[in-house]
Amino acid sequence: MKILGIDTSCDETAAAVVENGRTVLSNVIASQIKDHQEYGGVVPELASRKHIEAINYIVKRSLDEANLSFNDIDAIAVTNRPGLIGALLVGVAAAKSLAYSHNLPLLGINHIEGHIYANYMVHETITFPHICLTVSGGHTLLVEVYEGWKYKVLGTTQDDAAGEVYDKVAKYLGLGFPGGRIIDELSQEGNPTAIDFPRPMLHSGDYQFSFSGIKTAVRYFIEKDNKNGMNSKIEDIAASFQAAVVDVLVAKTIQAAKANSSRSITLTGGVAANSELRSSLTVVADEIDVKVYYPPIKLCTDNGAMIAGIAYEKYTQGLKDNLSLNAAANGSLVDV
Ligand code: KG4
Ligand code: ZN
């Protein structure tokens, strides 16, 4: 079964064709990063306009790259929640018109479920139930994932998402947008113990996160350092900030794996590309004999393949939407 998956939830116009949930026949992504860079963050209205310009072309390319036509497609899946509402609406409108004109089944998909599914598309040995840490520019979520794609949300952020904080700190350091990858690279040249930034909620005993305190601590540190003639190396600030974020993410994820006797941890979302997070989590999990999985970068960040992938599972479970499908800015996972 071949599904066309569309995602326009944020600043990437994405379309992909996936066969039987796992075989990626194409995965086309048009990034708008350059359009938003001068504003230092994603501008929602601009994102919607750019999606409108790109969507038809990106869908066509996803079929061309898979050497397929609409006659070969069995269903159309689209992210309809959560995300920027104007951006989501472009994808949903496109998917509905395509489903109607080609007489194909339509499925509205939760973006987070797509991120969670991404690892399963490339790793056959993931066990269930497992712990999934979803960390991106918009989300920080610790979820227990059960067989049949059912979920129990263990915790989430009380304020900023992890990626959002990376982007803000990069802005304070004058590093450009999005800053996650730049901080990751700079940190490799820095000393992670140079500055002792706070680790909020590290010992809270639950699975909730809070990152705005780290962000503020970094901002005050930079302001003070500037006044004193900039004595600190930017690499040390980056590495110390990253150590604080990674420490909290790793500790809570490991705590969840231990408490639920999980044998597998999956890492997904844009921040899952972070080299320190990947290696620290792998080392600590190894000590308790738990395996850590993360997808290749193209499946980590926003993409249409993960949407087509989870849509296959949903379709086989009987999910089908009709043409009244709508977009929603919010959309939490339904607990088991
Ligand atoms: O999943 P994604 O592409 O889009 C959202 O759904 O938000 O994630 C983008 C986020 C940005 O905040 C970006 O700075 C962050 O992922 N990011 C990273 C790295 N690469 C991307 N954060 C830390 N380290 C990285 N290597
Ligand atoms: Zn995402």
Coordinates of C-alpha atoms and ligand atoms in Angstrom, one line a residue:
M1 CA 0.0 0.0 0.0
K2 CA 1.5 3.4 -1.1
I3 CA 0.6 6.5 0.9
L4 CA 1.3 10.1 0.0
G5 CA 2.2 12.0 3.2
I6 CA 2.0 15.8 3.5
D7 CA 3.4 18.0 6.3
T8 CA 3.1 21.8 6.5
S9 CA 2.9 22.2 10.3
C10 CA 5.7 24.7 10.6
D11 CA 8.3 26.0 8.2
E12 CA 9.0 23.0 6.0
T13 CA 6.8 22.1 3.0
A14 CA 7.1 18.3 2.9
A15 CA 5.7 15.5 0.8
A16 CA 6.7 11.8 0.6
V17 CA 5.5 8.5 -0.7
V18 CA 5.9 5.5 1.6
E19 CA 5.0 1.9 0.9
N20 CA 3.6 -0.3 3.7
G21 CA 4.7 2.2 6.4
R22 CA 8.4 1.7 6.1
T23 CA 9.7 1.7 2.5
V24 CA 10.4 5.4 1.7
L25 CA 10.0 5.8 -2.1
S26 CA 10.5 9.6 -1.9
N27 CA 10.9 12.2 0.8
V28 CA 10.9 15.8 -0.5
I29 CA 11.3 18.8 1.8
A30 CA 11.4 22.5 0.9
S31 CA 12.8 24.4 3.8
Q32 CA 11.8 28.0 4.4
I33 CA 14.7 28.7 6.9
K34 CA 16.2 31.4 4.6
D35 CA 12.9 33.3 4.5
H36 CA 12.6 33.4 8.3
Q37 CA 16.3 34.0 9.1
E38 CA 16.2 37.8 9.0
Y39 CA 13.4 37.7 11.7
G40 CA 15.3 35.4 14.0
G41 CA 12.4 32.9 14.2
V42 CA 9.4 31.5 12.2
V43 CA 6.9 34.1 11.2
P44 CA 3.6 32.3 11.0
E45 CA 1.9 34.3 8.2
L46 CA 5.1 34.1 6.0
A47 CA 5.2 30.4 6.6
S48 CA 1.6 30.0 5.3
R49 CA 2.3 32.0 2.2
K50 CA 5.5 30.1 1.4
H51 CA 3.6 26.8 1.8
I52 CA 1.0 28.0 -0.7
E53 CA 3.7 28.8 -3.2
A54 CA 5.5 25.4 -2.7
I55 CA 2.9 22.7 -2.0
N56 CA 1.8 21.7 -5.6
Y57 CA 5.4 21.5 -6.8
I58 CA 6.6 19.5 -3.7
V59 CA 3.7 17.0 -4.1
K60 CA 4.5 16.6 -7.8
R61 CA 8.2 16.1 -7.0
S62 CA 7.4 13.5 -4.4
L63 CA 5.5 11.5 -7.1
D64 CA 8.2 12.1 -9.7
E65 CA 11.0 11.0 -7.5
A66 CA 9.1 7.8 -6.6
N67 CA 8.4 7.3 -10.4
L68 CA 4.7 7.1 -9.6
S69 CA 1.5 8.8 -10.6
F70 CA -1.7 9.3 -8.6
N71 CA -3.0 6.1 -10.1
D72 CA -0.4 4.3 -8.0
I73 CA -1.3 6.0 -4.7
D74 CA -3.7 4.2 -2.3
A75 CA -4.3 7.0 0.3
I76 CA -3.4 10.5 1.2
A77 CA -2.3 11.5 4.7
V78 CA -1.7 14.9 6.1
T79 CA -0.6 16.5 9.4
N80 CA -3.7 18.3 10.7
R81 CA -2.5 19.0 14.3
P82 CA -0.7 20.4 16.2
G83 CA 1.2 23.2 14.5
L84 CA 0.8 26.7 13.2
I85 CA -2.8 26.9 12.2
G86 CA -2.4 28.9 8.9
A87 CA 0.5 26.6 7.9
L88 CA -1.5 23.4 8.7
L89 CA -4.5 24.6 6.7
V90 CA -2.5 24.8 3.5
G91 CA -1.5 21.1 3.8
V92 CA -5.0 20.1 4.8
A93 CA -6.6 22.0 1.9
A94 CA -4.2 20.4 -0.5
A95 CA -4.7 16.9 0.8
K96 CA -8.5 17.3 0.7
S97 CA -8.5 18.5 -2.9
L98 CA -6.2 15.7 -3.9
A99 CA -8.2 13.0 -2.1
Y100 CA -11.4 14.3 -3.7
S101 CA -10.2 14.7 -7.2
H102 CA -8.4 11.3 -7.2
N103 CA -11.1 9.6 -5.2
L104 CA -8.6 8.4 -2.5
P105 CA -9.0 7.8 1.2
L106 CA -7.9 10.7 3.4
L107 CA -6.2 10.5 6.9
G108 CA -5.6 13.4 9.3
I109 CA -2.5 12.7 11.3
N110 CA -1.1 14.1 14.6
H111 CA 2.4 15.5 13.9
I112 CA 3.9 14.1 17.1
E113 CA 2.7 10.6 16.2
G114 CA 4.7 11.0 13.0
H115 CA 7.8 12.0 14.9
I116 CA 7.4 9.0 17.3
Y117 CA 6.9 6.6 14.3
A118 CA 10.1 7.8 12.5
N119 CA 12.4 5.5 14.4
Y120 CA 10.3 2.5 13.7
M121 CA 10.7 3.1 10.0
V122 CA 14.4 2.3 10.1
H123 CA 14.9 0.2 13.3
E124 CA 13.3 -3.2 13.3
T125 CA 14.5 -4.2 16.8
I126 CA 12.6 -1.6 18.8
T127 CA 10.7 -3.3 21.6
F128 CA 7.3 -2.3 23.0
P129 CA 6.4 -0.6 25.3
H130 CA 9.3 1.8 24.8
I131 CA 10.1 5.3 26.0
C132 CA 10.2 8.0 23.3
L133 CA 11.7 11.4 23.9
T134 CA 10.4 13.9 21.3
V135 CA 12.4 17.1 21.3
S136 CA 12.0 19.8 18.6
G137 CA 11.5 23.5 18.2
G138 CA 7.9 23.2 19.2
H139 CA 7.8 20.1 21.5
T140 CA 9.5 18.4 24.5
L141 CA 7.6 15.3 25.3
L142 CA 8.3 12.0 27.1
V143 CA 6.0 9.3 26.0
E144 CA 5.5 5.6 26.7
V145 CA 4.7 3.9 23.4
Y146 CA 2.7 0.7 23.3
E147 CA 2.2 -1.9 20.7
G148 CA -0.5 -0.8 18.2
W149 CA 0.6 2.9 18.4
K150 CA -1.0 3.7 21.7
Y151 CA 0.6 6.2 24.0
K152 CA 0.9 7.3 27.6
V153 CA 2.2 10.8 27.9
L154 CA 4.6 10.8 30.9
G155 CA 5.7 14.5 30.9
T156 CA 6.1 17.6 28.8
T157 CA 7.6 21.0 29.1
Q158 CA 6.0 23.6 31.4
D159 CA 7.3 26.5 29.3
D160 CA 9.7 26.5 26.4
A161 CA 10.5 23.5 24.1
A162 CA 14.1 22.4 24.1
G163 CA 14.7 23.5 20.5
E164 CA 13.2 26.8 21.2
V165 CA 15.7 27.4 24.0
Y166 CA 18.6 26.4 21.7
D167 CA 17.3 28.9 19.2
K168 CA 16.9 31.7 21.8
V169 CA 20.4 31.1 23.3
A170 CA 21.9 31.1 19.8
K171 CA 20.2 34.5 19.3
Y172 CA 21.7 35.9 22.5
L173 CA 25.1 34.7 21.3
G174 CA 24.6 36.3 17.9
L175 CA 24.8 32.9 16.1
G176 CA 21.8 33.1 13.7
F177 CA 18.7 31.0 13.3
P178 CA 18.0 28.2 13.8
G179 CA 20.7 27.9 16.4
G180 CA 20.6 24.2 17.5
R181 CA 23.1 22.8 15.1
I182 CA 25.5 25.8 15.4
I183 CA 25.5 25.5 19.3
D184 CA 26.0 21.8 18.9
E185 CA 29.1 22.4 16.7
L186 CA 30.5 25.2 18.8
S187 CA 30.1 23.1 22.0
Q188 CA 32.5 20.5 20.6
E189 CA 35.3 23.1 21.0
G190 CA 34.1 24.3 24.5
N191 CA 34.3 23.2 28.1
P192 CA 30.9 21.9 29.4
T193 CA 31.9 22.5 33.0
A194 CA 33.1 26.1 32.5
I195 CA 29.8 27.6 33.7
D196 CA 27.4 26.0 36.1
F197 CA 24.0 26.8 34.6
P198 CA 20.9 25.5 36.4
R199 CA 19.3 22.1 35.7
P200 CA 15.6 23.0 36.4
M201 CA 13.4 20.2 37.7
L202 CA 16.2 17.7 37.6
H203 CA 15.2 16.3 40.9
S204 CA 11.4 16.9 40.7
G205 CA 10.8 13.2 40.8
D206 CA 8.3 13.5 37.8
Y207 CA 8.7 13.7 34.1
Q208 CA 8.0 17.4 33.6
F209 CA 10.6 19.7 32.1
S210 CA 11.2 23.4 32.3
F211 CA 13.8 25.2 30.2
S212 CA 13.0 28.9 30.5
G213 CA 15.2 29.2 33.6
I214 CA 18.3 27.9 31.8
K215 CA 17.6 30.4 29.0
T216 CA 17.3 33.3 31.4
A217 CA 20.4 32.2 33.3
V218 CA 22.4 32.2 30.0
R219 CA 21.0 35.6 29.1
Y220 CA 22.1 37.2 32.4
F221 CA 25.4 35.5 32.2
I222 CA 26.1 36.9 28.8
E223 CA 25.0 40.4 29.8
K224 CA 27.3 40.3 32.9
D225 CA 30.1 38.9 30.9
N226 CA 29.8 41.7 28.3
K227 CA 29.9 44.3 31.0
N228 CA 33.0 42.8 32.4
G229 CA 34.8 42.9 29.0
M230 CA 33.7 39.5 27.6
N231 CA 36.1 37.1 29.5
S232 CA 34.3 33.9 28.6
K233 CA 34.8 32.0 25.4
I234 CA 31.6 31.6 23.4
E235 CA 32.4 27.9 23.0
D236 CA 32.4 27.5 26.8
I237 CA 29.1 29.3 27.1
A238 CA 27.6 27.1 24.4
A239 CA 29.0 23.8 25.8
S240 CA 27.9 24.7 29.4
F241 CA 24.4 25.6 28.2
Q242 CA 24.2 22.4 26.2
A243 CA 25.4 20.3 29.2
A244 CA 22.5 21.7 31.3
V245 CA 19.8 20.9 28.7
V246 CA 21.2 17.4 27.9
D247 CA 21.7 16.5 31.6
V248 CA 18.0 17.1 32.3
L249 CA 16.8 15.4 29.1
V250 CA 19.0 12.3 29.7
A251 CA 18.1 12.0 33.5
K252 CA 14.4 12.1 33.0
T253 CA 14.4 9.8 30.0
I254 CA 16.5 7.2 31.9
Q255 CA 14.3 7.6 34.9
A256 CA 11.3 6.8 32.7
A257 CA 13.0 3.8 31.1
K258 CA 13.9 2.4 34.6
A259 CA 10.5 3.0 36.1
N260 CA 8.7 1.3 33.2
S261 CA 11.3 -1.5 32.7
S262 CA 11.7 -0.5 29.0
R263 CA 14.4 -2.1 27.0
S264 CA 14.3 0.5 24.2
I265 CA 14.5 4.3 24.1
T266 CA 13.7 6.3 20.9
L267 CA 14.8 9.8 20.3
T268 CA 13.1 12.0 17.7
G269 CA 12.5 15.6 16.6
G270 CA 15.0 18.2 15.4
V271 CA 17.0 18.3 18.7
A272 CA 17.4 14.5 18.4
A273 CA 20.1 15.5 15.8
N274 CA 22.2 16.8 18.8
S275 CA 25.5 14.9 19.0
E276 CA 25.8 15.3 22.8
L277 CA 22.3 14.2 23.5
R278 CA 22.7 11.2 21.3
S279 CA 26.0 10.1 22.8
S280 CA 25.2 10.9 26.5
L281 CA 21.9 9.1 26.4
T282 CA 23.5 6.1 24.6
V283 CA 26.3 5.8 27.2
V284 CA 23.9 6.1 30.3
A285 CA 21.3 3.7 28.8
D286 CA 24.1 1.2 28.0
E287 CA 24.9 1.0 31.7
I288 CA 21.3 -0.3 32.4
D289 CA 21.3 -2.4 29.3
V290 CA 18.7 -0.3 27.4
K291 CA 19.2 0.3 23.7
V292 CA 18.8 3.9 22.3
Y293 CA 17.5 4.5 18.7
Y294 CA 17.5 7.6 16.7
P295 CA 16.5 8.1 13.0
P296 CA 18.7 9.6 10.2
I297 CA 18.5 13.4 10.2
K298 CA 16.0 13.5 7.3
L299 CA 13.5 11.5 9.4
C300 CA 14.4 13.4 12.6
T301 CA 13.3 16.9 11.5
D302 CA 9.9 17.6 10.0
N303 CA 9.1 15.4 6.9
G304 CA 6.2 13.8 5.0
A305 CA 7.6 10.3 5.2
M306 CA 6.9 9.9 9.0
I307 CA 3.3 11.1 8.3
A308 CA 2.8 8.5 5.5
G309 CA 4.4 5.9 7.8
I310 CA 2.1 6.3 10.8
A311 CA -0.8 6.7 8.4
Y312 CA -0.3 3.2 7.2
E313 CA -0.7 1.8 10.7
K314 CA -3.7 4.0 11.3
Y315 CA -5.3 2.9 8.0
T316 CA -4.8 -0.7 8.8
Q317 CA -6.5 0.0 12.2
G318 CA -9.5 1.4 10.3
L319 CA -8.9 5.2 10.5
K320 CA -10.4 7.2 7.7
D321 CA -11.4 10.9 7.6
N322 CA -13.8 12.6 5.4
L323 CA -13.6 15.9 3.5
S324 CA -14.8 17.8 6.6
L325 CA -11.3 17.2 8.1
N326 CA -10.0 20.4 9.7
A327 CA -6.7 21.7 11.1
A328 CA -6.1 22.4 14.8
A329 CA -3.3 24.3 16.4
N330 CA -3.3 22.0 19.5
G331 CA -3.6 18.3 19.5
S332 CA -2.3 16.2 22.4
L333 CA -1.8 12.5 22.1
V334 CA -4.7 10.4 23.4
D335 CA -3.6 8.4 26.4
V336 CA -4.3 4.7 26.5
Ligands
KG4_1 O1 11.6 18.9 14.4 P1 12.1 20.2 13.8 O2 12.7 20.3 12.5 O3 10.9 21.2 13.7 C1 9.9 21.4 14.7 O4 8.9 20.6 14.7 O5 10.2 22.3 15.6 O6 13.1 20.9 14.9 C2 13.7 22.1 14.8 C3 14.5 22.4 16.0 C4 15.2 23.8 16.0 O7 14.9 24.4 17.3 C5 16.7 23.5 15.9 O8 17.5 24.5 16.5 C6 16.8 22.2 16.6 O9 15.6 21.5 16.2 N1 18.0 21.5 16.2 C7 19.0 21.2 17.0 C8 20.0 20.5 16.3 N2 19.6 20.5 15.0 C9 18.4 21.1 14.9 N3 19.1 21.4 18.4 C10 20.2 20.9 18.9 N4 21.2 20.3 18.3 C11 21.2 20.1 17.0 N5 22.2 19.4 16.3
ZN2 ZN 8.2 18.5 14.2

